[in-house]
Every structure is written in C-alpha cells, then in structure tokens.
Tab-separated table of C-alpha atoms in Angstrom:
chain	number	residue	atom	x	y	z
A	56	UNK	CA	61.157	107.814	48.888
A	57	UNK	CA	64.216	107.379	51.094
A	58	UNK	CA	63.861	104.929	53.990
A	59	UNK	CA	63.584	106.831	57.285
A	60	UNK	CA	66.445	104.969	58.964
A	61	UNK	CA	68.721	105.628	55.999
A	62	UNK	CA	67.774	109.300	56.018
A	63	UNK	CA	68.552	109.354	59.737
A	64	UNK	CA	71.946	107.771	59.080
A	65	UNK	CA	72.753	110.328	56.407
A	66	UNK	CA	71.544	113.290	58.479
A	67	UNK	CA	72.882	112.420	61.933
A	68	UNK	CA	75.292	109.575	61.337
A	69	UNK	CA	75.224	106.039	62.659
A	70	UNK	CA	78.436	106.510	64.572
A	71	UNK	CA	77.565	109.828	66.194
A	72	UNK	CA	78.012	109.927	69.949
A	73	UNK	CA	74.333	110.788	70.340
A	74	UNK	CA	73.115	107.758	68.358
A	75	UNK	CA	75.547	105.348	69.991
A	76	UNK	CA	74.647	106.575	73.480
A	77	UNK	CA	70.934	106.479	72.662
A	78	UNK	CA	71.176	102.854	71.547
A	79	UNK	CA	73.107	101.938	74.714
A	80	UNK	CA	70.416	103.646	76.807
A	81	UNK	CA	67.687	101.723	74.981
A	82	UNK	CA	69.607	98.525	75.703
A	83	UNK	CA	69.377	99.230	79.464
A	84	UNK	CA	65.578	99.241	79.069
A	85	UNK	CA	65.492	95.883	77.316
A	86	UNK	CA	65.203	97.539	73.892
A	87	UNK	CA	61.779	98.884	74.846
A	88	UNK	CA	60.466	95.573	76.175
A	89	UNK	CA	60.568	96.770	79.793
A	90	UNK	CA	57.941	98.872	81.563
A	91	UNK	CA	60.826	100.593	83.363
A	92	UNK	CA	62.225	103.635	81.602
A	93	UNK	CA	65.886	104.613	81.430
A	94	UNK	CA	66.879	108.265	81.136
A	95	UNK	CA	69.950	110.439	80.711
A	96	UNK	CA	71.066	113.992	80.166
A	97	UNK	CA	72.755	114.611	76.815
A	98	UNK	CA	75.781	116.780	77.584
A	99	UNK	CA	78.210	118.424	75.172
A	100	UNK	CA	81.793	118.293	76.464
A	101	UNK	CA	84.463	120.947	75.951
A	102	UNK	CA	85.845	118.920	73.023
A	103	UNK	CA	82.371	119.082	71.373
A	104	UNK	CA	81.640	115.378	71.966
A	105	UNK	CA	78.298	114.246	73.286
A	106	UNK	CA	78.103	112.059	76.347
A	107	UNK	CA	75.148	110.822	78.345
A	108	UNK	CA	74.870	111.248	82.102
A	109	UNK	CA	72.510	108.450	83.037
A	110	UNK	CA	69.921	108.940	85.745
A	111	UNK	CA	69.786	106.522	88.666
A	112	UNK	CA	66.967	104.038	88.176
A	113	UNK	CA	64.144	104.184	90.697
A	114	UNK	CA	62.216	101.272	89.130
A	115	UNK	CA	58.942	103.108	88.647
A	116	UNK	CA	56.807	101.789	85.855
A	117	UNK	CA	56.359	104.051	82.824
A	118	UNK	CA	58.308	106.915	84.384
A	119	UNK	CA	61.796	108.217	85.062
A	120	UNK	CA	62.571	110.833	87.671
A	121	UNK	CA	65.674	112.836	88.473
A	122	UNK	CA	66.388	114.764	91.623
A	123	UNK	CA	69.374	117.060	91.727
A	124	UNK	CA	71.228	119.585	89.614
A	125	UNK	CA	71.206	119.342	85.856
A	126	UNK	CA	74.794	118.847	84.621
A	127	UNK	CA	76.494	121.808	82.962
A	128	UNK	CA	76.244	121.872	79.156
A	129	UNK	CA	73.143	119.670	79.081
A	130	UNK	CA	71.276	120.228	75.819
A	131	UNK	CA	68.582	117.519	76.000
A	132	UNK	CA	66.932	114.829	78.059
A	133	UNK	CA	66.845	111.409	76.408
A	134	UNK	CA	64.775	108.540	77.741
A	135	UNK	CA	63.186	105.275	76.745
A	136	UNK	CA	59.544	104.341	76.488
A	137	UNK	CA	58.045	100.893	76.100
A	138	UNK	CA	57.772	100.098	72.393
A	139	UNK	CA	54.005	100.600	72.380
A	140	UNK	CA	54.397	104.235	73.501
A	141	UNK	CA	56.648	105.969	70.945
A	142	UNK	CA	55.491	109.548	71.518
A	143	UNK	CA	56.472	111.969	74.275
A	144	UNK	CA	53.948	112.017	77.109
A	145	UNK	CA	52.222	115.125	78.423
A	146	UNK	CA	54.790	115.100	81.255
A	147	UNK	CA	57.614	114.938	78.689
A	148	UNK	CA	56.166	117.938	76.871
A	149	UNK	CA	55.767	119.875	80.124
A	150	UNK	CA	59.365	119.068	81.099
A	151	UNK	CA	60.673	120.284	77.735
A	152	UNK	CA	58.669	123.494	78.059
A	153	UNK	CA	59.720	124.096	81.667
A	154	UNK	CA	63.441	123.451	81.093
A	155	UNK	CA	63.661	124.970	77.622
A	156	UNK	CA	65.346	121.891	76.161
A	157	UNK	CA	64.120	119.025	74.004
A	158	UNK	CA	63.034	115.723	75.485
A	159	UNK	CA	63.774	112.723	73.249
A	160	UNK	CA	61.882	109.422	73.422
A	161	UNK	CA	63.545	106.206	72.265
A	162	UNK	CA	61.853	102.958	71.260
A	163	UNK	CA	63.169	100.109	69.127
A	164	UNK	CA	61.506	101.558	66.008
A	165	UNK	CA	61.421	105.293	66.587
A	166	UNK	CA	63.033	108.393	67.966
A	167	UNK	CA	60.734	111.311	68.714
A	168	UNK	CA	61.242	114.577	70.533
A	169	UNK	CA	59.284	117.431	72.001
A	170	UNK	CA	60.377	120.989	72.536
A	171	UNK	CA	57.303	121.598	74.679
A	172	UNK	CA	55.330	123.113	71.817
A	173	UNK	CA	55.363	120.369	69.210
A	174	UNK	CA	56.332	116.747	68.743
A	175	UNK	CA	58.681	115.713	65.938
A	176	UNK	CA	59.374	112.245	64.657
A	177	UNK	CA	63.123	112.001	64.065
A	178	UNK	CA	63.195	108.337	63.003
A	179	UNK	CA	60.452	105.915	62.089
A	180	UNK	CA	61.754	102.412	61.572
A	181	UNK	CA	64.734	100.496	62.818
A	182	UNK	CA	67.663	102.677	63.823
A	183	UNK	CA	70.119	100.146	65.274
A	184	UNK	CA	73.468	101.895	64.647
A	185	UNK	CA	75.265	98.601	63.990
A	186	UNK	CA	72.923	97.715	61.142
A	187	UNK	CA	72.717	101.299	59.964
A	188	UNK	CA	76.498	101.422	59.523
A	189	UNK	CA	76.357	98.389	57.220
A	190	UNK	CA	74.062	100.112	54.704
C-alpha cells in the first residue's frame, strides 16, 4: 500500500501553491501546537495560481472568525486545528454547506475537508512539503 503522504505528493504535488500556502498557514499556528486557529481563503488568480488571503487573528481559542466580503475567486476556506482535533467541526461543516465551498482543516499529520455533506481525509501522516519533495 502506498504511504498516504507519498500519494498526496503524487496527486497534488509537494510544490503546489496550495500545499506550500497550507504549510505556511500551519506554521502561523505553531504547527498545530497552539489553541489559536489560523485561517485563510484559498483564491485562484487570473494566472491560475493559488494564493491564500489570510484572516486577521482575533485570538479566540479553538475558533477563527472572518467579518467582511469573501474575496473574488475564492474556492475554499483553509484553517488550522490543534493537532488533537484533525476533523472539521460541526461549525466547519455548516460553513461549507452555507457557502457552497469546501472547508479544509490542517494539522501536522493530516489534511481533511468537508463540503458540508461529508468529511474526506485528504492526507493522513506527515505532509511537510520540504520533506515530501525529497522523496
């Protein structure tokens, strides 16, 4: 059986804008060691590159909130959870359902997402793009 992180690297690519930006976002949350979540909108630019528009931090434990307009060309919300909470919360699922876009959850050892109807595990295991690129 293929290792999940390797499969992830083959499917999405270690150097993809999405993976690189996700890892940088996780870094802002202490690689999942913090009780404070970091969040961003994943936006596709006109040149088809993905960039993250990070939310301002309001330092609420186990939550991230955004007030304002969603940037044009947003295709997902990406946010961190503490490492012990790898799955999307009920609020994450409700947000995905309400906005009609996936909500991704990042921890040091997993990436999961919800479309509001189901939860998918994208990666189980280490997904550090620097180490992934060396495989």
